[in-house]
């Protein structure tokens, strides 16, 4: 679905059912109408409906003279409509609670993307890569609002929704698909959104958010959003504490949602909710914090219960908090005391019993709590629970002893009323009548409480009745069935078995559960959990299995195994896949080969994961042989996942199997699998390096493949005057891979030579499309690549720039000490005018090859070109004294640049503190002259002192002068590193 179609679908499902009194186009005609309308006490249409109308009209396609549907035009009308939608949201103070209730996910996504656009968030850059502290306040706030909405939407989507009658949203399949795709995208980016929000918590400054006034300023002058100008600081001020409170609350929600699969997430959620509560106490009036305090309290209690942080003595605990605390501490004495004080509400008491019954491994607590509740029920004249009667069927002596202890503690004989004593007598009689074992009856009748409460005549009558009953019970009385032996309803059994099926990872137990389920109902149990996913390549083969039980078993074993791979639980995956392989071997050679392929992928990933975690063990020969066998496999109507080939190729490249990839892979597989073709070209190019002449043929083939991947196709239309104009650029279908999949494949590689080759290719590619000879990025092996492009217009320039940045950044995560990659990264920042970052990486490159500048930096690292770029970086940062010092590092000292820099009076560095690092006497003499001319006597004295050092005397031998220069170079570079690292 195209972006324009997605926008149309987003708003089509949200149209108001009745026409508003004020039409949307009236707001276009009168600039003041919107503000006046929003100030009304009951505006009609309401603000969120206005947002829907404005965005719907802005996203409407147009139709040309040939009746062809065209995407929405980027004209003044549509831009104004989008701005009006943003103004309405600004009027609502960007309250996500209100916007989420009134707008659907696609519409709100569209609105917030417009906010990012007008706030000048850099396009094509991931939010996680942005430094919020350096962005203008409104730009940083736009990024935070978008990422808050992203994680809130993930949390809200996990809540169960009440089924409604089919309306326009439910019936519109395009709309449903769009919602699903957006949710998937947000979930994939969830980790990045969390990192962005966690980063915002480190910012202590106040924030500003767009208002109607600042949006008007942007409309009048769009350039004012870049920097600390009126439109970026004149918005609505949000204090750091208010923002942090809201962000902590939202982060707590997403971590709580993740807790079901990661227990540590509950700890993080508790910490964030604790911070939220503490920040809320600071505010007398929270104007800009919008959160549900009741839900916060629920989250807080749940987190404390789940993490074991509840304190039973805490007076702030609600009844359910006390429940969890008692369960975890096995404490039943509180319940005994409550039988006397009768303070706990009846409903909470029942909840205690219910919760403990469902807890696992707490039988003793369950029995004792059941006894306490039964004694309390007896004293209040309530009916004794079924659980208590069940407990009396086969009680143990210690349980009966505990019952009598509770009865004694619950009845204060001196202060209890006659009514309470009478009820206790009835309870003791019931207890005796319910006990089947004579020796247990004797324990009750011999107890002190029993003898004190019952008269002697009553005791004798009861004992005689018990004796007669015990003599006949074996002859005439049928034992009552156990309460838990009573068969449950079939639907309850099925539900319990399905729950076990979802949680189980044991293949044999899964098979047993499925056999039981199929004996109760005939339906597809592979659909029980919508999280079970099998690759589309295999789904038809599995669903064609005729036997329903076997079909369910194969599907579930494979789905669970694939899930275990994603969470790196390789041991369980091996067990599940082995069982599945054993099963399918009996009836399907095709599925047998599928499982062998998946088991190969499992072993490859397991080994690569070990390497990523620090293991340097080479793969066993058996695994390498299996990978080769897969790559040489002949395909005969066999469903194959391209990812298996992708992982196998990456595996071979990472372990330098270039000879094999170059010569032995069957040509048919190379033609059918783009990853294998790409791997073969990379292997061939790396194998022939570093000889540029020999490697140029294979390098050219690799170059052409990559150029096609980064190309776009242009769609044109003819205007009414006959001229042809460009409509849109789309990713070309000529490439063997989509660019996103190509990037994913690259990020599975870790062999330095392969990564260096790819970096070299993209650096050359980037230099050609930028066409800036002065500011070119450098890398190794540039000579092997072509120096021109046949069709420059077909290349997606932005895609090339983004790819080279991603590639170098990824390579440095693997080896942050590779000086060649560091220089390339520095050059990328340099040519994009990010001078501070560039200087950081230039210095890092020097540091790693000189033991943090304790040795001289090699001349092939700090070439004249690198030094000149470092000089320009310092100059652009207004660090002019640093410029003068660096001018000495060149093979021929650049006095012109040094003197010009020293003439600058507006220097942002430490100036005279750097004079000790200057060893060129000519520059020091010029400094003395400059300070004398300006009347700066103190600085002149510092310069004179530096000249007077004996080791700088021109009469010294050359060796002494060189040692003096090297000493100052090292100290200066170490000082620079402390500034920029």
JSON list of C-alpha atoms in Angstrom, two decimals, residues 492-602:
[
{"chain": "A", "resi": 492, "resn": "UNK", "atom": "CA", "xyz": [-13.24, -25.61, 31.52]},
{"chain": "A", "resi": 493, "resn": "UNK", "atom": "CA", "xyz": [-11.02, -28.63, 30.83]},
{"chain": "A", "resi": 494, "resn": "UNK", "atom": "CA", "xyz": [-10.37, -27.48, 27.27]},
{"chain": "A", "resi": 495, "resn": "UNK", "atom": "CA", "xyz": [-9.44, -23.99, 28.46]},
{"chain": "A", "resi": 496, "resn": "UNK", "atom": "CA", "xyz": [-7.04, -25.36, 31.07]},
{"chain": "A", "resi": 497, "resn": "UNK", "atom": "CA", "xyz": [-5.43, -27.70, 28.55]},
{"chain": "A", "resi": 498, "resn": "UNK", "atom": "CA", "xyz": [-5.06, -24.89, 26.01]},
{"chain": "A", "resi": 499, "resn": "UNK", "atom": "CA", "xyz": [-3.34, -22.79, 28.68]},
{"chain": "A", "resi": 500, "resn": "UNK", "atom": "CA", "xyz": [-0.95, -25.67, 29.39]},
{"chain": "A", "resi": 501, "resn": "UNK", "atom": "CA", "xyz": [-0.37, -26.05, 25.65]},
{"chain": "A", "resi": 502, "resn": "UNK", "atom": "CA", "xyz": [0.63, -22.39, 25.35]},
{"chain": "A", "resi": 503, "resn": "UNK", "atom": "CA", "xyz": [3.09, -22.58, 28.25]},
{"chain": "A", "resi": 504, "resn": "UNK", "atom": "CA", "xyz": [4.60, -26.02, 27.61]},
{"chain": "A", "resi": 505, "resn": "UNK", "atom": "CA", "xyz": [8.00, -26.47, 25.91]},
{"chain": "A", "resi": 506, "resn": "UNK", "atom": "CA", "xyz": [8.27, -30.25, 26.32]},
{"chain": "A", "resi": 507, "resn": "UNK", "atom": "CA", "xyz": [7.52, -32.03, 23.02]},
{"chain": "A", "resi": 508, "resn": "UNK", "atom": "CA", "xyz": [6.14, -35.19, 24.66]},
{"chain": "A", "resi": 509, "resn": "UNK", "atom": "CA", "xyz": [3.83, -33.21, 26.93]},
{"chain": "A", "resi": 510, "resn": "UNK", "atom": "CA", "xyz": [2.64, -31.10, 23.98]},
{"chain": "A", "resi": 511, "resn": "UNK", "atom": "CA", "xyz": [1.70, -34.31, 22.16]},
{"chain": "A", "resi": 512, "resn": "UNK", "atom": "CA", "xyz": [-0.19, -35.63, 25.21]},
{"chain": "A", "resi": 513, "resn": "UNK", "atom": "CA", "xyz": [-2.12, -32.37, 25.60]},
{"chain": "A", "resi": 514, "resn": "UNK", "atom": "CA", "xyz": [-3.11, -32.37, 21.92]},
{"chain": "A", "resi": 515, "resn": "UNK", "atom": "CA", "xyz": [-4.32, -35.98, 22.16]},
{"chain": "A", "resi": 516, "resn": "UNK", "atom": "CA", "xyz": [-6.51, -35.00, 25.13]},
{"chain": "A", "resi": 517, "resn": "UNK", "atom": "CA", "xyz": [-7.83, -31.91, 23.33]},
{"chain": "A", "resi": 518, "resn": "UNK", "atom": "CA", "xyz": [-8.69, -33.83, 20.16]},
{"chain": "A", "resi": 519, "resn": "UNK", "atom": "CA", "xyz": [-10.59, -36.37, 22.25]},
{"chain": "A", "resi": 520, "resn": "UNK", "atom": "CA", "xyz": [-12.78, -33.51, 23.56]},
{"chain": "A", "resi": 521, "resn": "UNK", "atom": "CA", "xyz": [-13.28, -31.37, 20.47]},
{"chain": "A", "resi": 522, "resn": "UNK", "atom": "CA", "xyz": [-12.39, -31.42, 16.79]},
{"chain": "A", "resi": 523, "resn": "UNK", "atom": "CA", "xyz": [-11.05, -28.04, 15.88]},
{"chain": "A", "resi": 524, "resn": "UNK", "atom": "CA", "xyz": [-7.67, -26.59, 14.73]},
{"chain": "A", "resi": 525, "resn": "UNK", "atom": "CA", "xyz": [-5.73, -26.12, 17.96]},
{"chain": "A", "resi": 526, "resn": "UNK", "atom": "CA", "xyz": [-2.76, -24.57, 16.13]},
{"chain": "A", "resi": 527, "resn": "UNK", "atom": "CA", "xyz": [-4.85, -21.39, 16.21]},
{"chain": "A", "resi": 528, "resn": "UNK", "atom": "CA", "xyz": [-5.03, -21.29, 20.02]},
{"chain": "A", "resi": 529, "resn": "UNK", "atom": "CA", "xyz": [-2.29, -18.66, 20.27]},
{"chain": "A", "resi": 530, "resn": "UNK", "atom": "CA", "xyz": [-2.03, -15.96, 17.63]},
{"chain": "A", "resi": 531, "resn": "UNK", "atom": "CA", "xyz": [1.65, -15.52, 18.58]},
{"chain": "A", "resi": 532, "resn": "UNK", "atom": "CA", "xyz": [2.47, -18.90, 17.02]},
{"chain": "A", "resi": 533, "resn": "UNK", "atom": "CA", "xyz": [3.81, -18.04, 13.61]},
{"chain": "A", "resi": 534, "resn": "UNK", "atom": "CA", "xyz": [5.20, -20.36, 10.93]},
{"chain": "A", "resi": 535, "resn": "UNK", "atom": "CA", "xyz": [6.98, -18.89, 7.88]},
{"chain": "A", "resi": 536, "resn": "UNK", "atom": "CA", "xyz": [4.63, -18.39, 4.89]},
{"chain": "A", "resi": 537, "resn": "UNK", "atom": "CA", "xyz": [6.94, -20.62, 2.81]},
{"chain": "A", "resi": 538, "resn": "UNK", "atom": "CA", "xyz": [5.97, -23.63, 4.95]},
{"chain": "A", "resi": 539, "resn": "UNK", "atom": "CA", "xyz": [2.36, -22.92, 5.88]},
{"chain": "A", "resi": 540, "resn": "UNK", "atom": "CA", "xyz": [0.76, -24.62, 2.87]},
{"chain": "A", "resi": 541, "resn": "UNK", "atom": "CA", "xyz": [2.84, -27.79, 3.23]},
{"chain": "A", "resi": 542, "resn": "UNK", "atom": "CA", "xyz": [1.90, -28.09, 6.92]},
{"chain": "A", "resi": 543, "resn": "UNK", "atom": "CA", "xyz": [-1.79, -27.32, 6.46]},
{"chain": "A", "resi": 544, "resn": "UNK", "atom": "CA", "xyz": [-2.00, -29.97, 3.72]},
{"chain": "A", "resi": 545, "resn": "UNK", "atom": "CA", "xyz": [-1.30, -32.70, 6.30]},
{"chain": "A", "resi": 546, "resn": "UNK", "atom": "CA", "xyz": [-4.50, -34.76, 6.39]},
{"chain": "A", "resi": 547, "resn": "UNK", "atom": "CA", "xyz": [-4.43, -35.92, 10.00]},
{"chain": "A", "resi": 548, "resn": "UNK", "atom": "CA", "xyz": [-5.56, -32.99, 12.18]},
{"chain": "A", "resi": 549, "resn": "UNK", "atom": "CA", "xyz": [-3.63, -34.09, 15.26]},
{"chain": "A", "resi": 550, "resn": "UNK", "atom": "CA", "xyz": [-0.39, -34.43, 13.29]},
{"chain": "A", "resi": 551, "resn": "UNK", "atom": "CA", "xyz": [-1.02, -31.09, 11.59]},
{"chain": "A", "resi": 552, "resn": "UNK", "atom": "CA", "xyz": [-1.48, -29.33, 14.95]},
{"chain": "A", "resi": 553, "resn": "UNK", "atom": "CA", "xyz": [1.58, -31.04, 16.42]},
{"chain": "A", "resi": 554, "resn": "UNK", "atom": "CA", "xyz": [3.91, -30.17, 13.51]},
{"chain": "A", "resi": 555, "resn": "UNK", "atom": "CA", "xyz": [2.70, -26.55, 13.38]},
{"chain": "A", "resi": 556, "resn": "UNK", "atom": "CA", "xyz": [2.99, -25.98, 17.14]},
{"chain": "A", "resi": 557, "resn": "UNK", "atom": "CA", "xyz": [6.40, -27.67, 17.49]},
{"chain": "A", "resi": 558, "resn": "UNK", "atom": "CA", "xyz": [7.81, -25.57, 14.66]},
{"chain": "A", "resi": 559, "resn": "UNK", "atom": "CA", "xyz": [6.21, -22.33, 15.89]},
{"chain": "A", "resi": 560, "resn": "UNK", "atom": "CA", "xyz": [7.46, -22.82, 19.44]},
{"chain": "A", "resi": 561, "resn": "UNK", "atom": "CA", "xyz": [10.94, -23.72, 18.18]},
{"chain": "A", "resi": 562, "resn": "UNK", "atom": "CA", "xyz": [11.12, -20.58, 16.04]},
{"chain": "A", "resi": 563, "resn": "UNK", "atom": "CA", "xyz": [10.01, -18.48, 18.99]},
{"chain": "A", "resi": 564, "resn": "UNK", "atom": "CA", "xyz": [12.71, -20.02, 21.18]},
{"chain": "A", "resi": 565, "resn": "UNK", "atom": "CA", "xyz": [15.31, -19.05, 18.56]},
{"chain": "A", "resi": 566, "resn": "UNK", "atom": "CA", "xyz": [14.21, -15.41, 18.74]},
{"chain": "A", "resi": 567, "resn": "UNK", "atom": "CA", "xyz": [14.73, -15.39, 22.52]},
{"chain": "A", "resi": 568, "resn": "UNK", "atom": "CA", "xyz": [18.02, -17.35, 22.13]},
{"chain": "A", "resi": 569, "resn": "UNK", "atom": "CA", "xyz": [16.73, -20.41, 23.99]},
{"chain": "A", "resi": 570, "resn": "UNK", "atom": "CA", "xyz": [18.60, -22.79, 21.71]},
{"chain": "A", "resi": 571, "resn": "UNK", "atom": "CA", "xyz": [18.40, -25.82, 24.03]},
{"chain": "A", "resi": 572, "resn": "UNK", "atom": "CA", "xyz": [14.60, -25.95, 23.90]},
{"chain": "A", "resi": 573, "resn": "UNK", "atom": "CA", "xyz": [14.67, -25.26, 20.16]},
{"chain": "A", "resi": 574, "resn": "UNK", "atom": "CA", "xyz": [16.84, -28.33, 19.59]},
{"chain": "A", "resi": 575, "resn": "UNK", "atom": "CA", "xyz": [14.45, -30.52, 21.57]},
{"chain": "A", "resi": 576, "resn": "UNK", "atom": "CA", "xyz": [11.36, -29.20, 19.75]},
{"chain": "A", "resi": 577, "resn": "UNK", "atom": "CA", "xyz": [12.90, -29.40, 16.27]},
{"chain": "A", "resi": 578, "resn": "UNK", "atom": "CA", "xyz": [14.30, -32.90, 16.92]},
{"chain": "A", "resi": 579, "resn": "UNK", "atom": "CA", "xyz": [10.84, -34.13, 17.93]},
{"chain": "A", "resi": 580, "resn": "UNK", "atom": "CA", "xyz": [9.32, -32.49, 14.86]},
{"chain": "A", "resi": 581, "resn": "UNK", "atom": "CA", "xyz": [11.96, -34.03, 12.59]},
{"chain": "A", "resi": 582, "resn": "UNK", "atom": "CA", "xyz": [11.31, -37.48, 14.05]},
{"chain": "A", "resi": 583, "resn": "UNK", "atom": "CA", "xyz": [7.58, -37.01, 13.47]},
{"chain": "A", "resi": 584, "resn": "UNK", "atom": "CA", "xyz": [7.66, -35.78, 9.86]},
{"chain": "A", "resi": 585, "resn": "UNK", "atom": "CA", "xyz": [10.30, -38.32, 8.78]},
{"chain": "A", "resi": 586, "resn": "UNK", "atom": "CA", "xyz": [7.59, -40.99, 8.99]},
{"chain": "A", "resi": 587, "resn": "UNK", "atom": "CA", "xyz": [5.34, -39.52, 6.31]},
{"chain": "A", "resi": 588, "resn": "UNK", "atom": "CA", "xyz": [6.82, -36.51, 4.45]},
{"chain": "A", "resi": 589, "resn": "UNK", "atom": "CA", "xyz": [10.30, -36.34, 2.84]},
{"chain": "A", "resi": 590, "resn": "UNK", "atom": "CA", "xyz": [9.58, -32.72, 1.93]},
{"chain": "A", "resi": 591, "resn": "UNK", "atom": "CA", "xyz": [8.90, -31.67, 5.55]},
{"chain": "A", "resi": 592, "resn": "UNK", "atom": "CA", "xyz": [11.88, -33.73, 6.67]},
{"chain": "A", "resi": 593, "resn": "UNK", "atom": "CA", "xyz": [14.17, -31.61, 4.49]},
{"chain": "A", "resi": 594, "resn": "UNK", "atom": "CA", "xyz": [12.43, -28.45, 5.73]},
{"chain": "A", "resi": 595, "resn": "UNK", "atom": "CA", "xyz": [13.20, -29.43, 9.33]},
{"chain": "A", "resi": 596, "resn": "UNK", "atom": "CA", "xyz": [16.82, -30.28, 8.47]},
{"chain": "A", "resi": 597, "resn": "UNK", "atom": "CA", "xyz": [17.17, -26.80, 6.94]},
{"chain": "A", "resi": 598, "resn": "UNK", "atom": "CA", "xyz": [15.66, -25.16, 10.03]},
{"chain": "A", "resi": 599, "resn": "UNK", "atom": "CA", "xyz": [17.95, -27.17, 12.32]},
{"chain": "A", "resi": 600, "resn": "UNK", "atom": "CA", "xyz": [20.91, -26.01, 10.26]},
{"chain": "A", "resi": 601, "resn": "UNK", "atom": "CA", "xyz": [19.75, -22.41, 10.64]},
{"chain": "A", "resi": 602, "resn": "UNK", "atom": "CA", "xyz": [19.42, -23.03, 14.38]}
]
